[in-house]
Amino acid sequence: MVSNALARQTREDSRVRLIDQSPQSVDMTRELLEGLRAPQKSIAPKYFYDEQGSRLFERITRLPEYYLTRTETGILRAVMREVAELVESDVEGRSGKPVLVECGSGSGEKARIVIDGISPQAYLAIDISKEFLVSSCEALSVDYPDLDVYAVCADYSQDWSVSEILDTTAPLLAFFPGSSFGNFEPDEAVTFLARAQRAISGRGSLLIGIDPPKDVSVLEAAYNDSAGVTARFNLNLLTHMNWEFGANFDLSGYRHKAIYNPIQERIEMYLVSQRDQEVRIGGERIFVAKDEVIHTENSYKYSYDRFVNVAQEVGFRCTRHWTDEAGLFSVFLLGA
């Protein structure tokens, strides 16, 4: 079933196949320096997800203030039988069980709900954090011994193709849960959906989680939890910069800040400098003034109409849409 030489076993006794597409091979140091030299200093949110960052995010998803995960999980459990029927009817002429492709797989907990619902022949988990990706895929493969599991270490915001990994014409269900879609800037969101549409066009659907606008107090509490886990997650970004790229950020010199921007309909996360300081990275020195902020994440909130318009712009059609009773979260099934 594996179509190229990229795949290898993660361990001798593991059923997981690792496809390491070396996302770190991109000149990320140059990308980081460009962000830190800009008038509004920034670090891309994809750098949150080293192994420690991934584990901290999993803790965030279990916090009482963080409504997103438990609400989406409830929706998925309630509608998965319907999803399975819709996915099957949308790919007439294609036989066999589908292939499930999850972008930004994290722990794979939500994927288990989908796996139970559609009984795929294979599961491809795409994530940038290799160590966390492999460990979560190995745990999943133990619980689903008859499922072919592929750990694809790659940047899912770039082009991806199932045919480069699996030699199969089976129907596809791409899965992008959580609020990660909101982390893209509007032009990046269009590009991501266009790439996903090309990857599955004529072969299946995209099941995607979308966080709609809501009361500001609910939104800001979700990103400023009382236990301070989100603050540690934000600051861990600097730890990642230090060990991965040889920077010398002093974590004690920064604090976490998250606010809602009602004009842009997005949460904005920052690291605020507590004093004048200088950072070395890639052989260069970057000055950070007291009270200057480093922008680390946006999380855009999409109304139904806004999201459907973006999806239709790249050739998707909205097959079905579900939400919880309180309207806290939405799940869309898009046909390609």
mmCIF file of N, CA and C in Angstrom, residues 7 19 63 70-71 81 107 150 155 172 175 177 190 218 237 285 304 324 329:
data_model
loop_
_atom_site.group_PDB
_atom_site.id
_atom_site.type_symbol
_atom_site.label_atom_id
_atom_site.label_comp_id
_atom_site.label_asym_id
_atom_site.label_seq_id
_atom_site.Cartn_x
_atom_site.Cartn_y
_atom_site.Cartn_z
ATOM 1 N N ALA A 7 8.412 5.993 3.642
ATOM 2 C CA ALA A 7 7.800 5.344 4.799
ATOM 3 C C ALA A 7 8.768 4.367 5.447
ATOM 4 N N ILE A 19 6.357 8.800 7.844
ATOM 5 C CA ILE A 19 6.742 9.476 6.607
ATOM 6 C C ILE A 19 7.252 10.846 7.011
ATOM 7 N N LEU A 63 -9.303 22.252 29.927
ATOM 8 C CA LEU A 63 -9.589 23.294 30.906
ATOM 9 C C LEU A 63 -11.068 23.682 30.885
ATOM 10 N N ARG A 70 -14.495 20.218 24.147
ATOM 11 C CA ARG A 70 -15.605 19.400 24.633
ATOM 12 C C ARG A 70 -16.864 19.614 23.795
ATOM 13 N N THR A 71 -17.063 20.849 23.282
ATOM 14 C CA THR A 71 -18.246 21.109 22.465
ATOM 15 C C THR A 71 -18.133 20.411 21.114
ATOM 16 N N ARG A 81 -22.708 9.094 12.723
ATOM 17 C CA ARG A 81 -23.441 8.149 11.880
ATOM 18 C C ARG A 81 -23.909 8.846 10.591
ATOM 19 N N SER A 107 -3.178 14.821 19.559
ATOM 20 C CA SER A 107 -3.255 13.545 20.275
ATOM 21 C C SER A 107 -4.072 12.500 19.532
ATOM 22 N N TYR A 150 -0.405 5.867 9.521
ATOM 23 C CA TYR A 150 0.751 6.557 8.938
ATOM 24 C C TYR A 150 0.950 7.878 9.676
ATOM 25 N N ASP A 155 4.284 19.960 7.244
ATOM 26 C CA ASP A 155 3.558 21.198 7.496
ATOM 27 C C ASP A 155 2.275 21.141 6.677
ATOM 28 N N LEU A 172 -11.755 9.506 0.194
ATOM 29 C CA LEU A 172 -10.989 10.201 1.218
ATOM 30 C C LEU A 172 -11.907 11.040 2.101
ATOM 31 N N PHE A 175 -9.861 15.600 7.595
ATOM 32 C CA PHE A 175 -10.401 15.973 8.905
ATOM 33 C C PHE A 175 -9.522 17.072 9.490
ATOM 34 N N PRO A 177 -10.064 19.264 12.701
ATOM 35 C CA PRO A 177 -10.886 19.647 13.850
ATOM 36 C C PRO A 177 -10.304 20.829 14.615
ATOM 37 N N VAL A 190 -7.842 30.878 2.680
ATOM 38 C CA VAL A 190 -8.266 30.548 1.309
ATOM 39 C C VAL A 190 -7.280 29.575 0.676
ATOM 40 N N VAL A 218 -16.659 35.055 27.078
ATOM 41 C CA VAL A 218 -16.431 33.621 26.847
ATOM 42 C C VAL A 218 -15.142 33.416 26.061
ATOM 43 N N LEU A 237 6.750 28.911 23.395
ATOM 44 C CA LEU A 237 7.199 29.272 22.052
ATOM 45 C C LEU A 237 8.636 29.789 22.079
ATOM 46 N N ARG A 285 21.166 40.254 16.094
ATOM 47 C CA ARG A 285 20.663 40.771 17.361
ATOM 48 C C ARG A 285 19.382 41.559 17.098
ATOM 49 N N TYR A 304 -21.407 31.456 10.026
ATOM 50 C CA TYR A 304 -21.775 30.476 8.999
ATOM 51 C C TYR A 304 -21.571 31.054 7.603
ATOM 52 N N ASP A 324 -23.861 23.063 18.296
ATOM 53 C CA ASP A 324 -24.456 22.692 19.579
ATOM 54 C C ASP A 324 -25.609 23.635 19.891
ATOM 55 N N PHE A 329 -19.937 26.233 18.928
ATOM 56 C CA PHE A 329 -18.989 25.677 17.951
ATOM 57 C C PHE A 329 -19.763 25.081 16.780
#
